[in-house]
Coordinates of C-alpha atoms in Angstrom, one line a residue:
Chain A
M837 CA -55.2 -6.6 -69.4
T838 CA -52.6 -8.2 -71.4
A839 CA -50.2 -9.9 -69.2
P840 CA -46.9 -8.7 -70.2
V841 CA -43.9 -10.9 -70.4
V842 CA -40.3 -10.5 -68.5
T843 CA -37.5 -10.5 -71.3
G844 CA -34.8 -9.3 -69.3
L845 CA -33.3 -9.3 -65.9
G846 CA -30.5 -6.9 -64.0
V847 CA -29.4 -7.6 -60.7
L848 CA -27.0 -5.7 -58.4
S849 CA -27.2 -7.4 -54.7
P850 CA -25.3 -7.7 -51.8
N851 CA -24.6 -11.6 -52.5
G852 CA -23.8 -11.0 -56.2
S853 CA -23.9 -8.9 -59.3
G854 CA -25.4 -9.9 -62.3
V855 CA -27.9 -12.7 -62.4
D856 CA -26.0 -15.2 -62.5
D857 CA -23.6 -14.9 -59.6
F858 CA -26.9 -13.6 -57.6
W859 CA -28.8 -16.6 -58.4
A860 CA -25.8 -19.2 -57.9
A861 CA -24.9 -17.5 -54.5
T862 CA -28.9 -17.4 -53.5
L863 CA -29.1 -21.0 -54.4
A864 CA -26.4 -21.9 -52.3
G865 CA -27.3 -19.7 -49.4
H866 CA -24.3 -17.2 -49.6
S867 CA -25.2 -14.6 -47.8
G868 CA -23.8 -10.7 -48.5
V869 CA -24.9 -9.4 -45.1
A870 CA -21.9 -8.1 -43.4
P871 CA -20.4 -5.2 -41.2
L872 CA -20.7 -2.0 -43.2
T873 CA -17.1 -0.9 -44.6
R874 CA -18.9 2.2 -46.6
F875 CA -18.5 4.6 -43.8
D876 CA -17.7 4.5 -39.5
A877 CA -21.0 3.3 -38.2
S878 CA -19.4 2.6 -34.7
G879 CA -21.4 5.3 -33.5
Y880 CA -24.8 3.8 -34.6
P881 CA -27.3 1.7 -32.9
S882 CA -26.7 -1.0 -35.3
G883 CA -23.7 -1.7 -37.8
I884 CA -24.9 -4.5 -40.1
G885 CA -25.4 -4.2 -43.5
G886 CA -26.2 -5.4 -47.3
E887 CA -23.3 -3.6 -49.3
V888 CA -23.0 -4.3 -53.1
K889 CA -19.5 -5.7 -53.4
D890 CA -17.0 -4.6 -55.8
F891 CA -18.5 -2.0 -57.2
D892 CA -16.2 0.2 -59.2
A893 CA -18.3 3.0 -60.9
A894 CA -15.2 4.7 -62.6
E895 CA -15.0 1.4 -64.4
L896 CA -18.2 0.9 -65.1
L897 CA -19.8 4.2 -66.0
P898 CA -19.0 7.2 -68.3
G899 CA -17.1 10.1 -66.4
R900 CA -19.5 12.5 -67.5
L901 CA -22.1 10.6 -65.2
L902 CA -20.0 10.7 -62.3
P903 CA -19.9 13.8 -60.6
Q904 CA -23.8 14.1 -61.4
T905 CA -24.6 10.5 -59.9
D906 CA -25.2 9.2 -56.5
H907 CA -24.1 5.8 -55.5
M908 CA -27.6 4.7 -55.9
T909 CA -28.3 5.9 -59.3
R910 CA -24.7 4.4 -60.2
L911 CA -25.9 1.1 -59.0
A912 CA -29.5 1.9 -61.0
L913 CA -27.8 2.7 -64.3
V914 CA -25.3 -0.4 -64.2
T915 CA -28.6 -2.5 -63.5
A916 CA -30.3 -1.0 -66.5
E917 CA -27.5 -1.5 -68.5
Q918 CA -27.5 -5.4 -67.2
C919 CA -31.1 -6.1 -68.4
L920 CA -30.9 -4.4 -71.4
A921 CA -28.3 -6.5 -72.6
D922 CA -30.2 -9.4 -71.2
A923 CA -33.2 -8.7 -73.0
D924 CA -31.1 -7.9 -76.3
L925 CA -33.2 -4.4 -76.7
D926 CA -31.8 -1.1 -77.4
P927 CA -34.2 1.4 -77.4
R928 CA -32.4 3.7 -79.9
E929 CA -33.4 1.2 -82.5
L930 CA -36.9 1.5 -81.9
P931 CA -39.7 4.3 -82.3
D932 CA -39.2 7.2 -80.3
F933 CA -41.8 6.8 -77.7
A934 CA -41.9 2.9 -77.7
V935 CA -40.0 2.4 -74.5
G936 CA -40.2 3.7 -71.1
V937 CA -38.8 3.5 -67.6
V938 CA -40.8 3.1 -64.0
T939 CA -38.4 2.9 -60.8
A940 CA -39.1 2.9 -57.4
A941 CA -37.3 4.7 -54.9
S942 CA -37.3 5.7 -51.0
A943 CA -35.4 8.9 -50.6
G944 CA -33.4 9.4 -53.3
G945 CA -29.8 10.1 -53.2
M946 CA -29.3 10.7 -49.8
E947 CA -25.0 10.2 -49.9
F948 CA -25.1 12.8 -52.6
G949 CA -27.7 15.2 -50.9
Q950 CA -25.6 14.5 -47.4
R951 CA -22.1 15.5 -49.1
E952 CA -23.9 18.8 -50.8
L953 CA -25.6 19.8 -47.2
E954 CA -22.4 19.3 -45.7
A955 CA -20.4 21.7 -48.3
L956 CA -23.5 24.5 -48.1
W957 CA -23.0 24.3 -44.3
G958 CA -19.3 23.9 -43.5
R959 CA -18.4 25.7 -46.9
G960 CA -20.8 27.9 -48.1
G961 CA -23.1 27.9 -51.1
A962 CA -20.6 28.3 -53.6
Y963 CA -19.3 25.0 -53.0
V964 CA -22.6 23.1 -53.4
S965 CA -22.5 21.6 -57.1
A966 CA -25.2 22.5 -59.6
Y967 CA -26.0 18.7 -60.0
Q968 CA -27.7 18.7 -56.4
A969 CA -30.8 20.4 -58.1
F970 CA -31.6 16.4 -59.1
A971 CA -29.1 14.0 -58.1
W972 CA -31.0 13.6 -54.8
F973 CA -34.3 13.9 -56.2
Y974 CA -36.0 10.8 -56.0
P975 CA -37.3 10.4 -59.7
V976 CA -33.5 10.5 -60.6
N977 CA -32.8 7.2 -61.8
T978 CA -36.0 7.2 -63.9
G979 CA -34.3 10.3 -65.5
Q980 CA -31.2 8.9 -66.1
I981 CA -31.6 5.8 -67.5
S982 CA -34.5 7.1 -69.8
I983 CA -31.6 10.1 -70.8
R984 CA -29.0 7.3 -71.4
H985 CA -30.8 5.1 -73.3
G986 CA -33.0 7.3 -74.8
M987 CA -36.2 5.7 -73.5
R988 CA -38.9 8.6 -74.2
G989 CA -42.1 6.5 -73.5
A990 CA -44.2 6.6 -70.7
S991 CA -42.0 7.2 -67.6
S992 CA -42.5 8.1 -63.8
A993 CA -41.0 7.1 -60.2
I994 CA -43.1 5.4 -57.5
V995 CA -42.6 6.3 -53.4
T996 CA -44.1 3.6 -51.4
E997 CA -41.0 2.6 -49.3
Q998 CA -40.6 -0.8 -49.8
A999 CA -43.6 -1.8 -51.6
G1000 CA -42.1 0.1 -54.4
G1001 CA -40.2 -2.7 -55.9
L1002 CA -43.6 -4.4 -56.7
D1003 CA -45.5 -1.3 -57.7
A1004 CA -42.9 0.3 -60.5
V1005 CA -43.5 -3.1 -62.2
A1006 CA -47.2 -3.1 -62.0
K1007 CA -47.3 0.9 -62.9
A1008 CA -45.2 -0.3 -66.1
R1009 CA -47.5 -3.2 -66.4
R1010 CA -50.3 -0.4 -66.9
H1011 CA -48.4 1.6 -69.2
I1012 CA -47.7 -1.4 -71.4
D1013 CA -51.7 -1.7 -71.3
H1014 CA -51.9 1.8 -72.3
G1015 CA -49.6 1.2 -75.4
T1016 CA -46.0 1.4 -74.5
P1017 CA -45.0 -1.9 -75.7
H1018 CA -41.4 -1.9 -74.0
M1019 CA -40.5 -1.2 -70.0
V1020 CA -37.9 -0.9 -68.1
A1021 CA -39.1 -1.2 -64.5
G1022 CA -38.0 -2.1 -60.6
G1023 CA -36.2 -0.8 -58.2
V1024 CA -32.3 -0.3 -56.9
D1025 CA -32.2 1.9 -53.8
S1026 CA -29.2 2.6 -51.6
A1027 CA -29.1 4.9 -48.3
L1028 CA -25.5 3.4 -46.7
C1029 CA -24.3 6.8 -45.7
P1030 CA -24.8 8.5 -42.2
W1031 CA -27.7 10.4 -43.0
G1032 CA -29.2 7.5 -44.5
W1033 CA -28.4 5.3 -41.6
L1034 CA -29.8 7.8 -39.0
C1035 CA -33.0 7.9 -40.8
M1036 CA -33.2 4.1 -40.9
S1037 CA -31.9 3.7 -37.6
R1038 CA -34.6 6.1 -36.0
S1039 CA -37.3 3.5 -37.3
G1040 CA -36.8 1.2 -34.7
R1041 CA -37.2 -1.6 -37.0
V1042 CA -33.3 -2.1 -37.6
S1043 CA -31.7 -4.7 -35.6
T1044 CA -29.1 -3.9 -33.3
S1045 CA -27.8 -7.5 -33.3
T1046 CA -23.8 -7.1 -34.0
D1047 CA -23.9 -10.8 -35.9
P1048 CA -24.6 -10.7 -39.5
N1049 CA -25.8 -14.1 -39.2
R1050 CA -28.2 -13.5 -36.3
A1051 CA -29.3 -9.7 -37.2
Y1052 CA -32.0 -10.5 -39.7
L1053 CA -34.3 -13.3 -38.8
P1054 CA -37.7 -12.9 -40.2
F1055 CA -40.0 -15.9 -39.2
D1056 CA -37.7 -17.2 -36.1
V1057 CA -38.2 -16.6 -32.7
E1058 CA -35.2 -14.3 -32.5
A1059 CA -36.6 -12.0 -34.8
S1060 CA -35.4 -8.6 -33.7
G1061 CA -35.8 -6.2 -36.9
Y1062 CA -34.1 -6.2 -40.4
V1063 CA -31.0 -5.8 -41.8
P1064 CA -30.9 -2.5 -44.4
G1065 CA -29.2 -3.6 -47.7
E1066 CA -28.4 -2.0 -51.2
G1067 CA -28.8 -2.8 -54.6
G1068 CA -32.0 -4.2 -56.3
A1069 CA -33.5 -5.5 -59.7
L1070 CA -34.9 -4.2 -63.3
L1071 CA -36.5 -6.0 -65.4
V1072 CA -37.6 -5.7 -69.3
L1073 CA -41.4 -5.9 -69.5
E1074 CA -43.0 -6.3 -72.7
D1075 CA -46.3 -6.6 -74.5
P1076 CA -45.7 -10.0 -75.9
R1077 CA -46.7 -9.5 -79.2
A1078 CA -44.3 -6.6 -79.4
A1079 CA -41.5 -9.2 -77.8
D1080 CA -42.4 -11.5 -80.3
R1081 CA -42.2 -8.7 -83.2
R1082 CA -38.3 -7.9 -82.5
G1083 CA -37.5 -11.4 -81.5
A1084 CA -36.7 -10.8 -77.7
P1085 CA -34.8 -14.0 -77.3
K1086 CA -35.6 -15.0 -73.4
R1087 CA -38.9 -15.3 -71.7
Y1088 CA -38.4 -15.2 -68.1
G1089 CA -42.0 -15.4 -67.3
S1090 CA -45.1 -13.5 -67.0
V1091 CA -47.1 -10.9 -64.7
L1092 CA -50.6 -12.5 -64.2
G1093 CA -51.8 -10.1 -61.4
Y1094 CA -51.2 -7.3 -59.0
A1095 CA -53.0 -5.5 -56.0
S1096 CA -51.6 -3.0 -53.6
T1097 CA -53.8 -1.9 -50.4
F1098 CA -53.4 0.3 -47.6
D1099 CA -53.5 -0.5 -43.9
P1100 CA -56.4 0.6 -41.5
R1101 CA -55.7 3.7 -39.3
P1102 CA -52.6 2.4 -36.3
G1103 CA -54.7 1.7 -33.6
S1104 CA -58.2 0.7 -35.1
G1105 CA -58.0 -3.2 -34.2
R1106 CA -59.2 -3.8 -37.7
E1107 CA -57.2 -6.3 -39.9
P1108 CA -53.8 -5.2 -41.8
G1109 CA -54.6 -4.7 -45.6
L1110 CA -51.6 -7.8 -46.6
R1111 CA -54.7 -10.5 -46.8
R1112 CA -56.9 -8.3 -49.4
A1113 CA -53.8 -7.4 -51.4
V1114 CA -52.9 -11.2 -52.0
E1115 CA -56.8 -12.1 -52.4
L1116 CA -57.3 -9.3 -55.0
A1117 CA -54.1 -9.9 -57.1
L1118 CA -55.2 -13.9 -57.3
D1119 CA -58.6 -12.3 -58.3
Q1120 CA -56.9 -10.3 -61.4
A1121 CA -54.9 -13.4 -62.1
E1122 CA -57.6 -15.3 -62.2
L1123 CA -56.0 -18.0 -60.1
A1124 CA -57.2 -19.9 -56.6
P1125 CA -54.9 -20.0 -53.5
G1126 CA -54.2 -23.8 -54.9
D1127 CA -52.7 -22.8 -57.9
V1128 CA -49.7 -20.5 -56.4
D1129 CA -46.8 -23.0 -55.7
V1130 CA -44.3 -20.7 -54.1
V1131 CA -44.7 -17.4 -51.5
F1132 CA -41.8 -14.6 -51.9
A1133 CA -42.5 -13.5 -48.2
D1134 CA -42.3 -9.8 -47.5
A1135 CA -40.6 -11.2 -44.4
S1136 CA -40.2 -7.7 -42.5
G1137 CA -38.0 -9.3 -39.4
V1138 CA -40.2 -7.2 -36.8
P1139 CA -41.9 -10.0 -34.9
E1140 CA -45.5 -8.3 -34.9
L1141 CA -45.4 -8.1 -38.7
D1142 CA -44.2 -11.2 -39.2
R1143 CA -46.6 -12.5 -37.4
Q1144 CA -49.6 -10.7 -39.3
E1145 CA -47.8 -12.1 -42.4
A1146 CA -47.9 -15.5 -41.4
L1147 CA -51.9 -15.2 -40.4
A1148 CA -52.6 -13.3 -43.8
L1149 CA -50.8 -16.4 -45.7
A1150 CA -52.5 -19.3 -43.7
A1151 CA -56.0 -17.1 -43.9
V1152 CA -55.5 -17.2 -47.7
F1153 CA -53.8 -20.6 -48.4
G1154 CA -54.4 -22.7 -45.2
T1155 CA -52.2 -23.4 -42.7
R1156 CA -48.7 -24.4 -44.0
G1157 CA -50.8 -24.4 -47.4
V1158 CA -47.8 -23.1 -49.7
P1159 CA -43.9 -23.2 -49.4
V1160 CA -42.7 -19.7 -48.3
T1161 CA -39.1 -18.3 -48.2
A1162 CA -37.6 -15.2 -48.0
P1163 CA -34.2 -15.2 -49.9
K1164 CA -33.4 -11.5 -48.9
T1165 CA -32.1 -13.0 -45.6
M1166 CA -28.9 -13.1 -47.7
T1167 CA -29.0 -9.5 -48.9
G1168 CA -31.0 -7.6 -46.2
R1169 CA -33.9 -5.6 -47.3
L1170 CA -33.1 -3.5 -50.2
L1171 CA -35.4 -0.1 -49.5
A1172 CA -37.3 0.3 -52.9
G1173 CA -35.1 -2.2 -54.7
G1174 CA -35.7 -5.8 -52.5
A1175 CA -39.1 -6.5 -53.9
S1176 CA -38.0 -6.4 -57.4
L1177 CA -34.8 -8.4 -56.6
D1178 CA -37.8 -11.1 -55.2
L1179 CA -39.6 -10.7 -58.3
A1180 CA -36.2 -11.5 -60.1
A1181 CA -35.4 -14.4 -57.7
A1182 CA -39.0 -15.7 -58.4
L1183 CA -38.8 -15.8 -61.9
L1184 CA -35.3 -17.8 -61.8
A1185 CA -37.2 -20.0 -59.4
L1186 CA -39.8 -20.6 -62.1
R1187 CA -37.2 -21.1 -64.8
D1188 CA -35.2 -23.8 -62.8
Q1189 CA -37.9 -25.3 -60.7
V1190 CA -36.4 -24.8 -57.5
V1191 CA -37.3 -22.6 -54.3
P1192 CA -34.4 -20.6 -52.9
P1193 CA -33.9 -21.1 -48.8
T1194 CA -34.1 -18.6 -46.7
V1195 CA -31.2 -18.6 -44.5
N1196 CA -30.0 -18.5 -40.6
I1197 CA -33.6 -19.7 -39.3
T1198 CA -32.7 -21.8 -36.4
H1199 CA -36.5 -21.5 -34.3
P1200 CA -39.3 -21.0 -36.6
A1201 CA -41.8 -19.0 -35.2
H1202 CA -44.8 -19.8 -36.8
G1203 CA -44.2 -23.2 -37.9
E1204 CA -47.9 -24.1 -37.3
L1205 CA -49.1 -21.4 -40.1
I1206 CA -46.3 -21.3 -42.7
D1207 CA -44.1 -24.1 -44.3
L1208 CA -41.1 -21.8 -44.4
V1209 CA -38.2 -23.2 -46.9
T1210 CA -35.0 -23.1 -44.5
D1211 CA -31.6 -23.9 -45.2
Q1212 CA -31.7 -25.8 -48.8
P1213 CA -33.3 -25.3 -52.0
R1214 CA -36.1 -27.4 -52.6
E1215 CA -37.2 -28.5 -56.1
L1216 CA -40.4 -28.9 -56.6
P1217 CA -42.8 -28.3 -59.9
L1218 CA -43.6 -24.5 -60.0
T1219 CA -45.9 -22.6 -62.7
H1220 CA -46.9 -19.7 -60.6
A1221 CA -45.0 -17.6 -57.9
L1222 CA -46.5 -14.8 -55.5
V1223 CA -44.1 -12.3 -54.3
L1224 CA -45.3 -10.0 -51.2
A1225 CA -43.9 -6.5 -50.3
R1226 CA -44.5 -4.1 -47.5
G1227 CA -43.8 -0.4 -46.9
L1228 CA -43.5 1.2 -43.7
G1229 CA -46.4 3.6 -43.5
G1230 CA -49.3 1.3 -44.6
F1231 CA -48.3 -0.3 -47.9
N1232 CA -49.3 -3.4 -49.2
S1233 CA -48.8 -5.0 -52.4
A1234 CA -48.7 -8.4 -54.1
M1235 CA -47.5 -9.6 -57.5
V1236 CA -48.5 -13.0 -59.4
L1237 CA -45.7 -14.5 -62.1
C1238 CA -46.1 -17.6 -64.0
Q1239 CA -43.6 -19.2 -65.8
G1240 CA -43.1 -18.5 -69.6
E1241 CA -46.0 -16.8 -71.4
D1242 CA -49.6 -16.5 -70.2
Chain B
M65 CA -2.1 37.3 -65.5
S66 CA -4.7 35.1 -63.9
G67 CA -2.5 32.0 -64.1
F68 CA -5.4 30.4 -65.0
G69 CA -5.1 28.7 -68.3
I70 CA -6.2 25.7 -70.5
K71 CA -4.7 23.3 -68.5
E72 CA -6.4 24.7 -65.2
L73 CA -9.9 24.9 -67.1
V74 CA -9.5 21.0 -68.2
D75 CA -8.9 20.5 -64.3
V76 CA -11.8 22.3 -63.4
L77 CA -14.0 20.6 -65.9
R78 CA -12.8 17.0 -65.2
A79 CA -13.8 17.6 -61.5
S80 CA -16.8 19.3 -61.8
A81 CA -18.4 17.7 -64.7
G82 CA -16.6 14.6 -65.7
E83 CA -15.1 14.0 -69.0
E84 CA -16.7 12.4 -72.2
E85 CA -15.1 9.3 -73.4
D86 CA -14.8 9.9 -76.8
V87 CA -13.3 13.1 -76.5
N88 CA -9.6 14.4 -75.6
L89 CA -9.4 17.2 -73.5
E90 CA -5.5 17.3 -73.8
G91 CA -6.1 17.6 -77.6
D92 CA -6.4 21.0 -79.0
I93 CA -9.6 22.2 -77.7
L94 CA -9.3 26.1 -77.2
D95 CA -11.8 26.9 -80.0
V96 CA -13.9 23.8 -80.3
D97 CA -17.6 24.7 -78.6
F98 CA -18.6 23.0 -75.0
E99 CA -21.6 21.4 -76.4
S100 CA -19.2 19.0 -78.9
L101 CA -16.9 18.4 -76.0
G102 CA -20.0 16.8 -74.2
Y103 CA -20.7 19.2 -71.8
D104 CA -24.3 20.9 -71.5
S105 CA -25.5 23.8 -70.0
L106 CA -25.7 22.7 -66.1
A107 CA -22.4 21.1 -66.4
L108 CA -20.7 24.5 -67.9
S109 CA -22.6 26.3 -65.1
N110 CA -20.9 24.0 -62.5
T111 CA -17.4 24.7 -64.0
V112 CA -18.2 28.5 -64.2
R113 CA -19.2 28.3 -60.0
W114 CA -16.2 26.4 -59.6
I115 CA -13.8 28.8 -61.5
E116 CA -15.4 32.2 -59.6
R117 CA -15.1 30.7 -56.2
D118 CA -11.7 29.4 -56.6
L119 CA -10.4 33.0 -58.1
G120 CA -13.0 34.7 -56.1
I121 CA -14.3 36.4 -59.3
A122 CA -17.6 37.2 -60.8
L123 CA -18.7 36.1 -64.6
P124 CA -21.4 37.2 -66.6
D125 CA -24.3 34.9 -66.9
E126 CA -23.4 34.9 -70.5
A127 CA -20.3 32.7 -69.8
I128 CA -22.4 29.7 -69.3
D129 CA -23.1 29.6 -73.0
V130 CA -22.6 25.8 -74.4
G131 CA -21.9 27.4 -77.5
S132 CA -18.7 28.9 -76.5
T133 CA -15.6 27.5 -76.4
P134 CA -12.9 27.1 -73.9
R135 CA -10.7 30.3 -75.4
G136 CA -14.0 32.3 -75.1
L137 CA -14.6 31.5 -71.6
L138 CA -10.5 32.0 -70.5
D139 CA -11.2 35.4 -72.1
E140 CA -14.2 36.1 -69.9
V141 CA -11.6 34.9 -67.0
T142 CA -9.0 36.9 -68.0
R143 CA -11.1 40.0 -68.2
A144 CA -13.2 39.4 -64.7
V145 CA -9.6 38.9 -63.0
A146 CA -8.4 42.2 -64.4
R147 CA -12.1 44.0 -63.2
V148 CA -10.8 42.7 -59.4
A149 CA -7.3 43.6 -59.6

């Protein structure tokens, strides 16, 4: 399989919009996690989240798109525009089927759906928007991005909960291997509305802490679950020859390996699938564990899941064998968007030879197993990065990146 | 008279389906087809259902025609209102 090269990035994150602001905030340890403002969360078990700040959809998108889009689709459309501009790629200048798009979703347009269901039950069917037909549908971001930019190549949507941010990029990589030379891929997600919040709260994995700096503490003895956030990242991936042919200006890095596994049946007592995903991804990248310079952890924040991840990393890399980080402590977990944002962070880390920190960790819980980069960025030579993601329901994914072209 | 004219139609178009950036809905659009104004069939469907709901009328399925014009749709509305009256 040809290793596709990443030639463009788009980012909307709770701690910074756009690649530059996000990366500066992330290296500075600035968190975007705060009490929710989008709706009144006072009646819910938790009220802390990572909201994308100062997002004015009417300012950023054409008027025709506003009545037909959920908030998460608006975020995705703006992110897509960013990544295409960063890659200097205009799909309309290329052959009809040369550019495709794969996005990851968790539940679709929850806020739009809630509003229309309220209209249906509160006022009657005549008050339901015709756009409900697709606006709350999980593949809607793929469709809207494809339509807006004239991307008619192989396209699809992936729903694997929070592993989707890697799985979508892996699917795009397969499309490139099968002959679609240019792809946009990743996840941008949001469910920060009462209905979405209720669903997430019921998972039992969301922290009920009221302190934004203590609510999401993965790999800390005080870990108490996670903080949901919104946003994510989209990547432009290209066949390296096609990128050269069109004169793509940037090469952030390449995708060398990927694997996804599924956990055994709950209660089976067998080992979770994460370690196997890491080993299979390394095999595909033709790398040994010692070749990996940094790991961007899934960092669940649920103590047992953190322990499982630390054990898997220690099993593959040896105890404290590789620096591990979780910049998502500054954003919360962005549903299907989180792992894509980690890919962006990992590519920027490779570019700048610096590992961003995990913030707010005061008492590491697994210091004997993993070398967690806390408080300050750590500068060191970086050639290969590993990004991990797990999704509720047993999904495990691992992706290996390298600096520049393979 | 329904009291529903071009101004009211433009309000409903904007609210139900949004507005194309390079189209001036304040201009002379009575005889410009909806497709040229930037509206597809779903947009027009949303607009037509909205009008039906607000005026308490029923419009024929042919009213959702992107080849039609604001004048054509307003004529349909006038006829529908007359049927109700």
